[in-house]
Coordinates of N, CA, C and O in Angstrom, one line a residue:
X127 N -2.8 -13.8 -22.0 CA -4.0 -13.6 -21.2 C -4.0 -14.8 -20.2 O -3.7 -15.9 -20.5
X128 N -4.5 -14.3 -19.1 CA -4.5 -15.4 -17.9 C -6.3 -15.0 -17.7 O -6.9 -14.0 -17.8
X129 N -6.5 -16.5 -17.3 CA -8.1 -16.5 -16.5 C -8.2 -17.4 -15.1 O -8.0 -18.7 -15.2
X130 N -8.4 -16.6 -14.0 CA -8.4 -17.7 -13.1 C -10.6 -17.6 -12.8 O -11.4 -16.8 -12.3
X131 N -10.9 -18.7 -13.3 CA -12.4 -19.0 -13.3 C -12.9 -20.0 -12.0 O -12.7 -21.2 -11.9
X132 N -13.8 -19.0 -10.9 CA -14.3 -19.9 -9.6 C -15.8 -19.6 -9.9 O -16.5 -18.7 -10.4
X133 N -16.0 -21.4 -9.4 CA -17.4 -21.2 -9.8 C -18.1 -21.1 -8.7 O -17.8 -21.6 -7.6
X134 N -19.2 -20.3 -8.8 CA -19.8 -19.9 -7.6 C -21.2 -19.8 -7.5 O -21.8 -19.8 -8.5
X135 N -21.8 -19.6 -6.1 CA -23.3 -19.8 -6.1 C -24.2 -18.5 -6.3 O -25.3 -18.3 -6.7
X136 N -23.1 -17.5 -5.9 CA -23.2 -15.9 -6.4 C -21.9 -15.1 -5.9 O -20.9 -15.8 -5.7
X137 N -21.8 -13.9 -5.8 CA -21.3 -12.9 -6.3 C -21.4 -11.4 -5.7 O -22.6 -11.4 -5.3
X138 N -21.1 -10.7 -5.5 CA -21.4 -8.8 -5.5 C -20.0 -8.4 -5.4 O -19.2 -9.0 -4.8
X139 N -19.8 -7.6 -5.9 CA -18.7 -6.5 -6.3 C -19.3 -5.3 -5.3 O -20.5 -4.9 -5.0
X140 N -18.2 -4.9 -5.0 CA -18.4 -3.0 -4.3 C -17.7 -2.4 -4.3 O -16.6 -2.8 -3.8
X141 N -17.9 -1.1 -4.7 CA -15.9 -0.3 -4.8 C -16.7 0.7 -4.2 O -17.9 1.0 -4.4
X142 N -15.6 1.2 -3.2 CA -15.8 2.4 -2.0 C -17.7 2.0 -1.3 O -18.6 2.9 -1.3
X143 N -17.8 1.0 -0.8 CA -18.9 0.4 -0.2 C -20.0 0.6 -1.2 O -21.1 0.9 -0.7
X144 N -20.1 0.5 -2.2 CA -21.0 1.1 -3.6 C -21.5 -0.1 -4.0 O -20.5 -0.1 -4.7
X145 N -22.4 -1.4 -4.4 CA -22.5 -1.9 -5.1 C -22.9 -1.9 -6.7 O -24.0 -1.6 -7.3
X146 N -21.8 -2.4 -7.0 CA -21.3 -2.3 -8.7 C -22.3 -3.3 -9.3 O -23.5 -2.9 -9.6
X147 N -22.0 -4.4 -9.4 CA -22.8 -5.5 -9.6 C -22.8 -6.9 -9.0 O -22.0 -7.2 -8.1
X148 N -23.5 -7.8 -9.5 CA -23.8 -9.2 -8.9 C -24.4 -10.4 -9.6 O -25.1 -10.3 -10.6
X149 N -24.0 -11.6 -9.1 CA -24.6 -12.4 -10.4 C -25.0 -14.1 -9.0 O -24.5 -14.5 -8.0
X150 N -25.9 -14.4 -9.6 CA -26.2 -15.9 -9.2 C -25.2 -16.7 -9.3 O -24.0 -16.2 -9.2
X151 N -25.4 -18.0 -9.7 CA -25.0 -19.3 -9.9 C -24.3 -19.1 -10.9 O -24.9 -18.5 -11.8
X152 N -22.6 -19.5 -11.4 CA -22.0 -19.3 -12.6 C -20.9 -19.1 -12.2 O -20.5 -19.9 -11.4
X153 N -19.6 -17.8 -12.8 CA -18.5 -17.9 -12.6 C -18.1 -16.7 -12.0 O -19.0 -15.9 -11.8
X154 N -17.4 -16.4 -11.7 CA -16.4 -15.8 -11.5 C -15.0 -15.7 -12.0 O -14.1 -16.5 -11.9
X155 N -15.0 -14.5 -12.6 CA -13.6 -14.8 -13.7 C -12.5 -13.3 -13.9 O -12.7 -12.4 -14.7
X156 N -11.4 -13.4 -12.9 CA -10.6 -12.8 -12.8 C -9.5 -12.7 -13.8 O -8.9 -13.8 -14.1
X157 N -9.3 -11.6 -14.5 CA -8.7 -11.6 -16.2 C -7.7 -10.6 -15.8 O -7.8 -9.5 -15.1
X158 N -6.2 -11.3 -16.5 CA -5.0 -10.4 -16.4 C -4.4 -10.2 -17.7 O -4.9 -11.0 -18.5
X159 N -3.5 -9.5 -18.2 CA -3.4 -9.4 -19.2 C -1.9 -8.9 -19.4 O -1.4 -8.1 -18.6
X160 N -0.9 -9.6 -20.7 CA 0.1 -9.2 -20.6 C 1.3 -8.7 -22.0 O 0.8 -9.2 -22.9
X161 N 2.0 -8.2 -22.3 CA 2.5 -8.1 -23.9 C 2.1 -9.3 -24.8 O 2.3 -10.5 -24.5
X162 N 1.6 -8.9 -25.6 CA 1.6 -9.5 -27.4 C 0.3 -10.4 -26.8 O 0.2 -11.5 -27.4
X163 N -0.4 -10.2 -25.9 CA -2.0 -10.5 -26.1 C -2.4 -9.7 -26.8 O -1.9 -8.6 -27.0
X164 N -3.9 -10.2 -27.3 CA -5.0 -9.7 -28.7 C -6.0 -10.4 -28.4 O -6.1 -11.3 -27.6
X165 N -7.1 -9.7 -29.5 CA -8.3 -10.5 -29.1 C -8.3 -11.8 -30.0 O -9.2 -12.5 -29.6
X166 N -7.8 -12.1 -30.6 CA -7.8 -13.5 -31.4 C -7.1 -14.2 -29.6 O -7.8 -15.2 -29.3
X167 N -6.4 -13.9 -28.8 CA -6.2 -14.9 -27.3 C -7.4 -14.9 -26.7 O -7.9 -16.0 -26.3
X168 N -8.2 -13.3 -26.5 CA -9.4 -13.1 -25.8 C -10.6 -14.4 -26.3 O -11.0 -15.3 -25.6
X169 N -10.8 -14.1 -27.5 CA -11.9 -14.8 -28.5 C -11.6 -16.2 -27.9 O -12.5 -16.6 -27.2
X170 N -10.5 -17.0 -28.1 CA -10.1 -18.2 -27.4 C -10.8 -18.3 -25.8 O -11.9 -18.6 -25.4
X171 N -9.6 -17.8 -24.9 CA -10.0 -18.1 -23.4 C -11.7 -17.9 -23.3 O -12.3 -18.8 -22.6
X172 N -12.5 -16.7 -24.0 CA -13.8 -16.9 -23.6 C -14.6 -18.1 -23.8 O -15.4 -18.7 -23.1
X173 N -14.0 -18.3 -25.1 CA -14.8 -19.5 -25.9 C -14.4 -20.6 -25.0 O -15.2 -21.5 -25.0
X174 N -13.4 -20.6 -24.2 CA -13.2 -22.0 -23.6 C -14.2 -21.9 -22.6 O -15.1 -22.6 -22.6
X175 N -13.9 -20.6 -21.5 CA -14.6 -20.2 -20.5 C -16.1 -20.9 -20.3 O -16.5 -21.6 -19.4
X176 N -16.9 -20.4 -21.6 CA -18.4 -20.2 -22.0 C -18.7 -22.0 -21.8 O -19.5 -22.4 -21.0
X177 N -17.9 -22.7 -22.6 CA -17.9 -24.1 -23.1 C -17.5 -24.8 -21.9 O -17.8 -26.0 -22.0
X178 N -16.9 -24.4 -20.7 CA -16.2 -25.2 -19.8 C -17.1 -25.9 -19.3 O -18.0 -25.3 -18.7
X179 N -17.1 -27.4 -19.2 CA -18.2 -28.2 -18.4 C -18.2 -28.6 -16.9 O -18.3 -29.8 -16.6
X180 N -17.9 -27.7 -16.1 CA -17.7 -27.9 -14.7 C -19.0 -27.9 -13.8 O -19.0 -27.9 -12.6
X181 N -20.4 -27.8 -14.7 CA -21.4 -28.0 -13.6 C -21.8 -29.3 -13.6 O -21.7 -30.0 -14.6
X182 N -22.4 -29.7 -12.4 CA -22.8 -31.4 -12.3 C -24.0 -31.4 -12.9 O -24.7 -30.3 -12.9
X183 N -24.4 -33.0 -13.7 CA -25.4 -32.8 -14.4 C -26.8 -33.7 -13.4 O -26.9 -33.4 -12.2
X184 N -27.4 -34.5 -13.9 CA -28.1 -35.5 -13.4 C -27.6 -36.4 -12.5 O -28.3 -36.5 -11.4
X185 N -26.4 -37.2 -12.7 CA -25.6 -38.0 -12.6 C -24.6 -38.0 -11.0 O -24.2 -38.8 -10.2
X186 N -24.4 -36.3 -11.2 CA -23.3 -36.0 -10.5 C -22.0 -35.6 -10.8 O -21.1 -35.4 -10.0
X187 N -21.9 -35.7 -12.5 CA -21.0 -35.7 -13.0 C -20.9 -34.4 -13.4 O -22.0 -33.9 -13.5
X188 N -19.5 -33.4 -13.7 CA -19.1 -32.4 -14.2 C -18.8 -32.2 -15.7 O -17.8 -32.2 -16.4
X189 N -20.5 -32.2 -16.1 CA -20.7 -32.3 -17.4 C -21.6 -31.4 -18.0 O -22.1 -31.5 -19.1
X190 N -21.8 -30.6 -17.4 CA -22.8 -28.8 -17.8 C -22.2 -27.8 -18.0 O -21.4 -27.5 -17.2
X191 N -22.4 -27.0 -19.1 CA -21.8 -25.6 -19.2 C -22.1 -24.4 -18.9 O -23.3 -24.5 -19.2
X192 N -21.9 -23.3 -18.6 CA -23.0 -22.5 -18.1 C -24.0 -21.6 -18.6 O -24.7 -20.7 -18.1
X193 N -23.6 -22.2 -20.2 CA -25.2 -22.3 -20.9 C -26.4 -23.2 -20.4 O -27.6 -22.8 -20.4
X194 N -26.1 -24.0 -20.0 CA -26.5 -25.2 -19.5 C -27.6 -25.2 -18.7 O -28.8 -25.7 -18.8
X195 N -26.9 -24.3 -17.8 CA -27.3 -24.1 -16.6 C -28.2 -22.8 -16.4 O -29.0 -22.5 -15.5
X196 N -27.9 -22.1 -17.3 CA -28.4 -20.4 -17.6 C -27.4 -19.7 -16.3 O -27.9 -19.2 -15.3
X197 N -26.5 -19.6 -16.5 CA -25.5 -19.5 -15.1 C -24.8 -17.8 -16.2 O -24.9 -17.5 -17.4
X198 N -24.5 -17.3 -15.3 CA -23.8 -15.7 -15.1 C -22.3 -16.0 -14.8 O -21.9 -17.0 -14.4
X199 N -21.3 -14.4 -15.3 CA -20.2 -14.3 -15.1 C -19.9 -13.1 -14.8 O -20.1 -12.3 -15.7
X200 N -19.4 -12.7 -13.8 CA -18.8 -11.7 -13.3 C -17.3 -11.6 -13.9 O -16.6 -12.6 -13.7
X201 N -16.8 -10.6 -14.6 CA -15.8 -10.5 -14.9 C -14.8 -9.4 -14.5 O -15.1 -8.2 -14.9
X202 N -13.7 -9.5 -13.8 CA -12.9 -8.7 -13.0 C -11.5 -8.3 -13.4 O -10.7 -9.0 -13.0
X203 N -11.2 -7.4 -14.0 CA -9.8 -7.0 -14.2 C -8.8 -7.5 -12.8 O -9.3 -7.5 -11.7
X204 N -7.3 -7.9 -13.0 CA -6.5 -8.3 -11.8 C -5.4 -8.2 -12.5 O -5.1 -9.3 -13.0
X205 N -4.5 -7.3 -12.7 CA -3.4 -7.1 -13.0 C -2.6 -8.2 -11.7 O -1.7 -8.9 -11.8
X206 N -3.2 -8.1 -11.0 CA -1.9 -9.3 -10.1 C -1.6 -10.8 -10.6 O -0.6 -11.5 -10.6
X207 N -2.3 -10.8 -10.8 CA -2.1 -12.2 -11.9 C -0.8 -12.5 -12.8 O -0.2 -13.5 -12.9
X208 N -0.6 -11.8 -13.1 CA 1.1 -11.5 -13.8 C 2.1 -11.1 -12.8 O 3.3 -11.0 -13.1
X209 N 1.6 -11.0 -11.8 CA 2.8 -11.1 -10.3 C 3.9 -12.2 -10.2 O 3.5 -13.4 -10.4
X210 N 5.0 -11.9 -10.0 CA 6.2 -13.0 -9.9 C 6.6 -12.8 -8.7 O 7.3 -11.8 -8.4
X211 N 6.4 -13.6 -7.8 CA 6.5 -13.8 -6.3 C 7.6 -14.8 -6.3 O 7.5 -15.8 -5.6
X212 N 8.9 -14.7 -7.2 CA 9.8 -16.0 -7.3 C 11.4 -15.7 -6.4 O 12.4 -16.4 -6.1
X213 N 11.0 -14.6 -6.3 CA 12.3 -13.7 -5.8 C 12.0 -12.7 -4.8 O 11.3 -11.8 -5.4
X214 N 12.3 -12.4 -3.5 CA 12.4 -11.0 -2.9 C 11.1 -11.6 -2.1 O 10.7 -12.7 -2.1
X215 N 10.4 -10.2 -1.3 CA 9.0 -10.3 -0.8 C 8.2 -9.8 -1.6 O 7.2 -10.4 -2.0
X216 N 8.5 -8.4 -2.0 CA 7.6 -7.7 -3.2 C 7.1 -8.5 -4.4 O 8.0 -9.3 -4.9
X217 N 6.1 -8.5 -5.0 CA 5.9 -9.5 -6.4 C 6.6 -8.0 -7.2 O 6.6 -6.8 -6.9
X218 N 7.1 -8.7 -8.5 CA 7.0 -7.8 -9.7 C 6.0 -7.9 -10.4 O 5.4 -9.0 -10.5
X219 N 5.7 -7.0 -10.9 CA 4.2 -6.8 -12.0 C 4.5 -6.2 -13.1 O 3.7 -5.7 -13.9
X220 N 6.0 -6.4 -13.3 CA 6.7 -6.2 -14.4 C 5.6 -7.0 -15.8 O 4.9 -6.1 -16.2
X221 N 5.4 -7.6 -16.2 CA 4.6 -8.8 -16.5 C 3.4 -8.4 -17.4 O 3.4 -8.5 -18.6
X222 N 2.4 -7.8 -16.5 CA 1.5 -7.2 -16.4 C 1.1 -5.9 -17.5 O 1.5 -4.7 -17.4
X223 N 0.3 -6.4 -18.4 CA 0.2 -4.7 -19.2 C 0.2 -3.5 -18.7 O 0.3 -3.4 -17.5
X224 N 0.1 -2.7 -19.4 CA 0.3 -1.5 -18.3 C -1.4 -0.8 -18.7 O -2.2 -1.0 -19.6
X225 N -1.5 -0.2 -17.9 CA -3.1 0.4 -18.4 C -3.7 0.2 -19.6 O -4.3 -0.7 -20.2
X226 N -3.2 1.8 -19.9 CA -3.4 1.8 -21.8 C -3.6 0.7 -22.7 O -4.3 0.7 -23.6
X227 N -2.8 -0.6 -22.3 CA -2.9 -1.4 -23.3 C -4.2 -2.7 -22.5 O -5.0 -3.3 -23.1
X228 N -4.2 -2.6 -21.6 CA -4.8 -3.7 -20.5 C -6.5 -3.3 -20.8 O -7.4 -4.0 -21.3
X229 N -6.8 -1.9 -20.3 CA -8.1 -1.4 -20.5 C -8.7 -1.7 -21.7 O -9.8 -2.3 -21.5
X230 N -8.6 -1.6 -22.8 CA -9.2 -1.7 -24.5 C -9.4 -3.4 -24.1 O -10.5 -3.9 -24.1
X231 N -8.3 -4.3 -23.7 CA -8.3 -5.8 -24.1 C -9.4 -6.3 -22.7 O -10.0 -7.4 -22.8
X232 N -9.6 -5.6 -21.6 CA -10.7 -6.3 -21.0 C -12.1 -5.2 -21.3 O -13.2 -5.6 -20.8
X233 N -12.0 -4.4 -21.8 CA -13.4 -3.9 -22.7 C -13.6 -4.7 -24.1 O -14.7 -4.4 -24.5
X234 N -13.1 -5.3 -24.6 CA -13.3 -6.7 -25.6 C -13.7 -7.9 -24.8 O -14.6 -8.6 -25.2
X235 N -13.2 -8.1 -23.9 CA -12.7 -9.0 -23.0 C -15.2 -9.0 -22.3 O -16.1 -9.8 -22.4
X236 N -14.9 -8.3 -22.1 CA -16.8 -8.0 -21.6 C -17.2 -8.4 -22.9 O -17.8 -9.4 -23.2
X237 N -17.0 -7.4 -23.9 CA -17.9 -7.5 -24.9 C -18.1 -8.7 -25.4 O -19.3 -9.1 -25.7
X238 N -17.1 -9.5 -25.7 CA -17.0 -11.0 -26.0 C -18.1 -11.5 -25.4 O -19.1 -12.0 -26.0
X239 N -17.7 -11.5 -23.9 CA -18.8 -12.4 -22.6 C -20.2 -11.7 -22.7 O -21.1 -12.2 -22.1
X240 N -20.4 -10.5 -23.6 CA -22.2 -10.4 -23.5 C -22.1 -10.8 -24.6 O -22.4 -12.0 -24.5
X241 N -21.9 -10.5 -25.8 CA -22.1 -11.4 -27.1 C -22.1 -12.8 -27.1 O -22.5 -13.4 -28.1
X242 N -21.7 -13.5 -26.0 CA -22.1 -14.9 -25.9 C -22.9 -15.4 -25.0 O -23.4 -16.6 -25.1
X243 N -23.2 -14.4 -23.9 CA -24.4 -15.1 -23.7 C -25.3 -13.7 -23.0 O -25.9 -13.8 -21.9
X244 N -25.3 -12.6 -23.7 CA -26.2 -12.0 -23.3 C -26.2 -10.9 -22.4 O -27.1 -10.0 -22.3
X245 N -25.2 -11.1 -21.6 CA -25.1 -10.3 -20.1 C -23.9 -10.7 -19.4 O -23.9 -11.9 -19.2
X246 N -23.1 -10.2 -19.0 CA -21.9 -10.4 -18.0 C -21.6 -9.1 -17.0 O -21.1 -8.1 -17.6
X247 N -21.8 -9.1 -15.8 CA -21.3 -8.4 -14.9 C -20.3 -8.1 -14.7 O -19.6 -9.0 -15.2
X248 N -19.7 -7.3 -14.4 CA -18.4 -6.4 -14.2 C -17.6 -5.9 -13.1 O -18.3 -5.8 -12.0
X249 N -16.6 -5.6 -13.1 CA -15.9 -4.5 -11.7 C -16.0 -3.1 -12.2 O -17.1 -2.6 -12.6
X250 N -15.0 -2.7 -12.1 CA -14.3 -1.2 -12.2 C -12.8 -1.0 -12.7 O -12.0 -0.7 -11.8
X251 N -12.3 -1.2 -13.7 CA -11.3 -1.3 -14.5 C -10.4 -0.3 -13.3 O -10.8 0.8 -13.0
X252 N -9.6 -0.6 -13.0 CA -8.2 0.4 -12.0 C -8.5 0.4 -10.5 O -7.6 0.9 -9.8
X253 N -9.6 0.1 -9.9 CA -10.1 0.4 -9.0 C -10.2 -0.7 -8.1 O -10.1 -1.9 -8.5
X254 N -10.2 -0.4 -6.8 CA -9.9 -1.4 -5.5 C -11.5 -2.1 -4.8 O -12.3 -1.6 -4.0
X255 N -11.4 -3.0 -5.3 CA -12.1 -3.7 -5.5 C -12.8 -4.6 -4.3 O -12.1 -5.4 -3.8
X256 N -14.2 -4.5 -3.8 CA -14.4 -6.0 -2.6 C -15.2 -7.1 -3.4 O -16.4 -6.8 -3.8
X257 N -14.7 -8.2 -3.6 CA -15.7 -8.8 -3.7 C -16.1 -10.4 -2.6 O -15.5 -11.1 -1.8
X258 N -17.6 -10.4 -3.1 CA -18.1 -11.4 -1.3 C -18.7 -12.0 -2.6 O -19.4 -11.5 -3.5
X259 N -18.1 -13.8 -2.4 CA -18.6 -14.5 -3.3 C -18.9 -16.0 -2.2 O -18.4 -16.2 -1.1
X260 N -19.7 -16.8 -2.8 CA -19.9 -18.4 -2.4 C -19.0 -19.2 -3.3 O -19.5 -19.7 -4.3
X261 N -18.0 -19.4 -3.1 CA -17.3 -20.5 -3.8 C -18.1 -21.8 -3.9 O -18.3 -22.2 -2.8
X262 N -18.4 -22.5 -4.8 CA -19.2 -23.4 -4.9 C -18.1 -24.9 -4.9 O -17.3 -24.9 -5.9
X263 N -18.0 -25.9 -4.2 CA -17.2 -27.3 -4.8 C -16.1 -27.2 -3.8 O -16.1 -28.3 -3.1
X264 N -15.2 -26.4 -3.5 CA -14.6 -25.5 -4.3 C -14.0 -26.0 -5.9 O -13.3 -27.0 -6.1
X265 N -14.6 -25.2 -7.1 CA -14.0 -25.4 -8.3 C -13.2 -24.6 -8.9 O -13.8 -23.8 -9.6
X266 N -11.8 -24.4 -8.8 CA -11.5 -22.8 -9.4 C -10.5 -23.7 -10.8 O -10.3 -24.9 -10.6
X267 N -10.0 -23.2 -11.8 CA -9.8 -23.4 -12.7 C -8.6 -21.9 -13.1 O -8.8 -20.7 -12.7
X268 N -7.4 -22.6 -14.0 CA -6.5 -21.3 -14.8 C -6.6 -22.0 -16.3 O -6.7 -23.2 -16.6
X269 N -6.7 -20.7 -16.9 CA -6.4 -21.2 -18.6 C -5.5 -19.7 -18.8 O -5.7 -18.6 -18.3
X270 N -4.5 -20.2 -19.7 CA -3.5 -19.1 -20.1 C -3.8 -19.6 -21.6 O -4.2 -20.7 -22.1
X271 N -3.3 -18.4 -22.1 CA -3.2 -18.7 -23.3 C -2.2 -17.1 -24.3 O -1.9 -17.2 -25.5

């Protein structure tokens, strides 16, 4: 499982000019997924996710989590993420789960992020996606695992 996590001041998602959903202050977190992931990886990257201390506290220091903060997470399927741009122009997405197996692991993948804090916003699992965010710092962050 790959997570690329930007932190941001908000958020909105819209597929075919529709608004899906939206979130304040917190993350943004684009989730890829690839052979011999499970949710024992899922259960991991969230737990790190949830715990990551990238918000400034008093001080100025990046020492808050976004419990912390009461902060939101938008979470977005991105099969490109497993893209290999190492060869040719085309990426391969060879890499990349294929539906069937990708869909169940980011429907865990949510359910995780409201069981931990309640609420997480979403995309549209297969679907072409806009989203208009505030990148905050800029802070963006990868955890694989």
């Amino acid at each position: 499982m790959r997570a690329v996590i930007q932190r941001v001041n908000s958020a909105t998602l819209t597929v075919n000019g529709e608004k899906i959903s939206s979130i304040g202050e917190g993350f943004l977190v684009l989730v890829g997924y690839t052979d011999g992931d499970d949710e024992k990886k899922i259960d991991y990257v969230v737990d790190r996710i949830v715990g990551m201390r990238i918000f400034r506290d008093e001080n100025g220091k990046l020492n808050k989590t976004l419990k912390d903060i009461g902060g939101e997470v938008m979470c977005v399927s991105n099969f490109t993420l497993y893209g290999n741009a190492a060869t040719g122009r085309r990426p391969d997405f060879s890499k990349s789960a294929h539906f069937a197996v990708a869909k169940p692991m980011y429907d865990y993948t949510l359910k995780k992020f409201e069981s931990m804090l309640g609420r997480v916003a979403s995309g549209v699992f297969g679907e072409h996606m806009h989203i208009d965010m505030s990148n905050d710092g800029p802070v963006t962050m990868i955890i694989d695992k």
